[in-house]
Coordinates of C-alpha atoms in Angstrom, one line a residue:
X1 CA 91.7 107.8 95.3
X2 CA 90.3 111.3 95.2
X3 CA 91.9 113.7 92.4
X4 CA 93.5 117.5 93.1
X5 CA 92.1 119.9 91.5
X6 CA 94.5 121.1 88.4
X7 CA 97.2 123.1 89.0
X8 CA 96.8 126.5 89.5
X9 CA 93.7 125.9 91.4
X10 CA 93.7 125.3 95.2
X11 CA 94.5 121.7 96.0
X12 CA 91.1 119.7 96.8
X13 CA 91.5 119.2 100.8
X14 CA 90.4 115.8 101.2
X15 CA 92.9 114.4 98.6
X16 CA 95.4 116.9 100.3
X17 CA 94.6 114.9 103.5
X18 CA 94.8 111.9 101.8
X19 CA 98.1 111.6 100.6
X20 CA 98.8 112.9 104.2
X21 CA 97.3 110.0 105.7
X22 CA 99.7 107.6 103.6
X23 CA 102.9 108.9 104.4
X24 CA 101.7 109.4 107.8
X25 CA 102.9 105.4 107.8
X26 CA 106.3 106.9 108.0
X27 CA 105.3 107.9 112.0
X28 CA 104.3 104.6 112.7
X29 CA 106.9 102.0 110.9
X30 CA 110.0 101.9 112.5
X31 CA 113.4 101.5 111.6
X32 CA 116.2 98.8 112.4
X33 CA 117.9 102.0 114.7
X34 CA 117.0 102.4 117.9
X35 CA 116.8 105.9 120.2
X36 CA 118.8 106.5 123.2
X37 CA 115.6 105.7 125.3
X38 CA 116.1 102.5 123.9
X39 CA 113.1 102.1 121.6
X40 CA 113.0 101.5 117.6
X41 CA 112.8 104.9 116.0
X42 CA 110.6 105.6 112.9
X43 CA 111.1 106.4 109.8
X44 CA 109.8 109.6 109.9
X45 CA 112.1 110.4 112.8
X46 CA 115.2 109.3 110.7
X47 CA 114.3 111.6 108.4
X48 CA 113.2 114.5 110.0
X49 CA 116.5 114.7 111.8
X50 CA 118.3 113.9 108.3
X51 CA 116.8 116.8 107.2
X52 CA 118.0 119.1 110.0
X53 CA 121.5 117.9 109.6
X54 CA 121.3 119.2 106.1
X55 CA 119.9 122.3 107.1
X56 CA 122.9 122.7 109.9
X57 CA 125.5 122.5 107.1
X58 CA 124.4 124.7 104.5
X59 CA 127.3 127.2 105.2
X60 CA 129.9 124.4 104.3
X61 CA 128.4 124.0 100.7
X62 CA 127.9 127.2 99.2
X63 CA 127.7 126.3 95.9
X64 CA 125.1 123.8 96.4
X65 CA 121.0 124.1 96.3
X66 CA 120.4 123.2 99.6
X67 CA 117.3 123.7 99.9
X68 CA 117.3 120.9 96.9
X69 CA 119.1 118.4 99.7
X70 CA 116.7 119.3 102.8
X71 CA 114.3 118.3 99.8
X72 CA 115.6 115.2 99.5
X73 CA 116.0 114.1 103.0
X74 CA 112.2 114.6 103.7
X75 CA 111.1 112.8 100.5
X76 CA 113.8 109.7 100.2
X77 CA 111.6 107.2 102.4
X78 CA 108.3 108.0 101.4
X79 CA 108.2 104.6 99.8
X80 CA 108.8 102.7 103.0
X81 CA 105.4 104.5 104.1
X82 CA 103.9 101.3 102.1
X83 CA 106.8 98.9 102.2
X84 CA 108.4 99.5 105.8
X85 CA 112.2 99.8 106.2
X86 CA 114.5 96.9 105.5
X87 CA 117.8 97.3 106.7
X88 CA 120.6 98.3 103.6
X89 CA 122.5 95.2 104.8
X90 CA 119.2 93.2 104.0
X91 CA 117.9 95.2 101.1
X92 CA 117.6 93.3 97.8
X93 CA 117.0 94.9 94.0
X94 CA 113.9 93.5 94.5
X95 CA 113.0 95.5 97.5
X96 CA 114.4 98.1 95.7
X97 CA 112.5 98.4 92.5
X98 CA 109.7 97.6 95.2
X99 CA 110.2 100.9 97.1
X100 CA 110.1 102.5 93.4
X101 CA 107.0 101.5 92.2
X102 CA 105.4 102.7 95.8
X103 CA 107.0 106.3 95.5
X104 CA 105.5 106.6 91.7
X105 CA 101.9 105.3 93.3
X106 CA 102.4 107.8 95.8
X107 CA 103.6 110.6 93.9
X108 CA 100.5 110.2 91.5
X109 CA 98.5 111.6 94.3
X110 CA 99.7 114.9 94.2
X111 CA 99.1 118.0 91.2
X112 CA 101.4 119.6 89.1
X113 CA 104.0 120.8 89.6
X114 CA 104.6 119.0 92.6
X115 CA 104.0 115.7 90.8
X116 CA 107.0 116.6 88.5
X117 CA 109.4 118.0 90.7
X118 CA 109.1 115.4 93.1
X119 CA 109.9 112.6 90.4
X120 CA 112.9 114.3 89.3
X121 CA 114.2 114.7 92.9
X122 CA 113.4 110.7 93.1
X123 CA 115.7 109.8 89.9
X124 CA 118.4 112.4 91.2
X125 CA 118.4 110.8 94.3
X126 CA 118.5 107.2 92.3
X127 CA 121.5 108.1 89.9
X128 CA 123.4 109.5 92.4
X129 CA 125.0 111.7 90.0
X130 CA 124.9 115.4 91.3
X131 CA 126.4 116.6 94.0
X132 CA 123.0 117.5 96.2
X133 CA 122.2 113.8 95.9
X134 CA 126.0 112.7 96.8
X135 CA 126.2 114.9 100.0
X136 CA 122.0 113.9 100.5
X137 CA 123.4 109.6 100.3
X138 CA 126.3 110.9 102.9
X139 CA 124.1 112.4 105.6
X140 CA 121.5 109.7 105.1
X141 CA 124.2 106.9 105.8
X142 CA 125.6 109.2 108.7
X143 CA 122.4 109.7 110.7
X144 CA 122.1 105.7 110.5
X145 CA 125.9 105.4 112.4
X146 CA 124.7 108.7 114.7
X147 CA 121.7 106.6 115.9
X148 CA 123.8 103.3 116.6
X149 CA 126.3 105.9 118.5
X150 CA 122.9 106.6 120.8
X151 CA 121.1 103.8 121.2
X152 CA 122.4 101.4 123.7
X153 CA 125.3 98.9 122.7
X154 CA 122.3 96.4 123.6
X155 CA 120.3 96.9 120.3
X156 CA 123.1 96.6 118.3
X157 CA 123.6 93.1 116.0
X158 CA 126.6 91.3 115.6
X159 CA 127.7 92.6 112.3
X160 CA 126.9 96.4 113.7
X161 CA 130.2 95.7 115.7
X162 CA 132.0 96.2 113.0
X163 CA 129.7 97.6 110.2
X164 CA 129.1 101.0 112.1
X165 CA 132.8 101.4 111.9
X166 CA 133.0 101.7 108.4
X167 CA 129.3 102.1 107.0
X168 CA 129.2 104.9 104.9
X169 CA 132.8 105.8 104.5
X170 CA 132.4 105.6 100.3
X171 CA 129.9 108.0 100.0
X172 CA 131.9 110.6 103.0
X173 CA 134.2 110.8 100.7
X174 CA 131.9 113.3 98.8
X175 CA 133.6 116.1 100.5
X176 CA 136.0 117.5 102.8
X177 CA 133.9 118.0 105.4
X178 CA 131.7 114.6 105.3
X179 CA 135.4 112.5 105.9
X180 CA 135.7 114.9 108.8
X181 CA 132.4 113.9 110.4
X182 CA 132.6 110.7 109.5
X183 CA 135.8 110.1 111.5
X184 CA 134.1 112.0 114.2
X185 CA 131.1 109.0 113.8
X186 CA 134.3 106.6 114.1
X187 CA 135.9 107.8 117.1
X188 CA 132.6 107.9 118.8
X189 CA 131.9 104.3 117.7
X190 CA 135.1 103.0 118.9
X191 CA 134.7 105.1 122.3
X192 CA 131.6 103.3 122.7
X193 CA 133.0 99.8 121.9
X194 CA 136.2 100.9 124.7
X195 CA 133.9 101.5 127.3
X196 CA 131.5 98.2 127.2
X197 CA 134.7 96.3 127.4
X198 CA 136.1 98.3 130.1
X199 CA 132.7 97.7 132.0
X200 CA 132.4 93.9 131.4

């Protein structure tokens, strides 16, 4: 692979372009959701919209670095760029010291700073420790139920009956206003449930 130029110097493009090309993987491998057109969504999309929720609630957490979380939801997946997703329900340690190893390949790629401060956001977001990488966990497990509210009840799997009804409900207790959105998620769920019975 082709090396940046140090830091301080401008980056060297076609290595710039070539760490672009392997997360680009994250537009083309697709996820377990679906979309409400009733296709699989990619990764890239799941995160990209993970990231705008952050950015919508940055009011409600004052006292947090943000910026730091928005962070975090573009960057969490980069691994599945060279592993794909696997469901959480599915997902073994295996898979995920898998996943690890690809993010430190990847992240090899880039220069200093950038090198750094992406590695650190990576083992923040692995300890689960601080609170940007709590509320980060409880927005990434809340776009997964969002999605399953969307797609069509026809995509969902057996154990999604009842799993979207109580996935992430651990780490929405982060805050206040996570449980609140999270029972939002609920009600929505079961809505969804009430009306393909009403239907049959």
């Amino acid at each position: 692979m082709p090396d940046f130029i140090g830091a301080g110097d401008f980056l060297n493009y076609e290595a710039y372009i070539d760490f672009l090309g392997k997360i680009e993987k994250l537009k083309c491998n697709t996820r377990h959701s679906w979309s409400s057109c009733g296709r699989r969504e990619s990764v890239a999309e799941h995160s990209w919209r993970l990231a705008v929720m952050a950015m919508l609630c940055h009011d409600e957490y004052p006292e947090l670095d943000m910026d730091k979380v928005i962070k975090m939801c573009l960057i969490h997946d980069f691994g599945e760029a060279v592993t794909g997703d696997i469901p959480s329900f599915d997902k073994t340690d295996d898979d995920e010291e898998t996943e690890k190893r690809a993010v430190a390949e990847l992240v090899l790629g880039l220069p200093n700073p950038m090198r750094d401060e992406l590695t650190v956001l990576f083992n923040e977001i692995n300890e689960m420790k601080t609170p940007e990488a709590k509320l980060f966990k409880a927005l990434d497990n809340m776009e997964a139920v969002l999605s399953h509210n969307e797609a069509p009840l026809s995509t969902w799997t057996e154990l999604e009956y009842s799993e979207n009804l109580i996935y992430g409900e651990n780490t929405a207790n982060f805050s206040e206003w996570t449980k609140g959105l999270r029972r939002r998620l609920k009600a929505d769920s079961e809505e969804k449930l009430r009306k393909a019975v009403e239907h049959k």
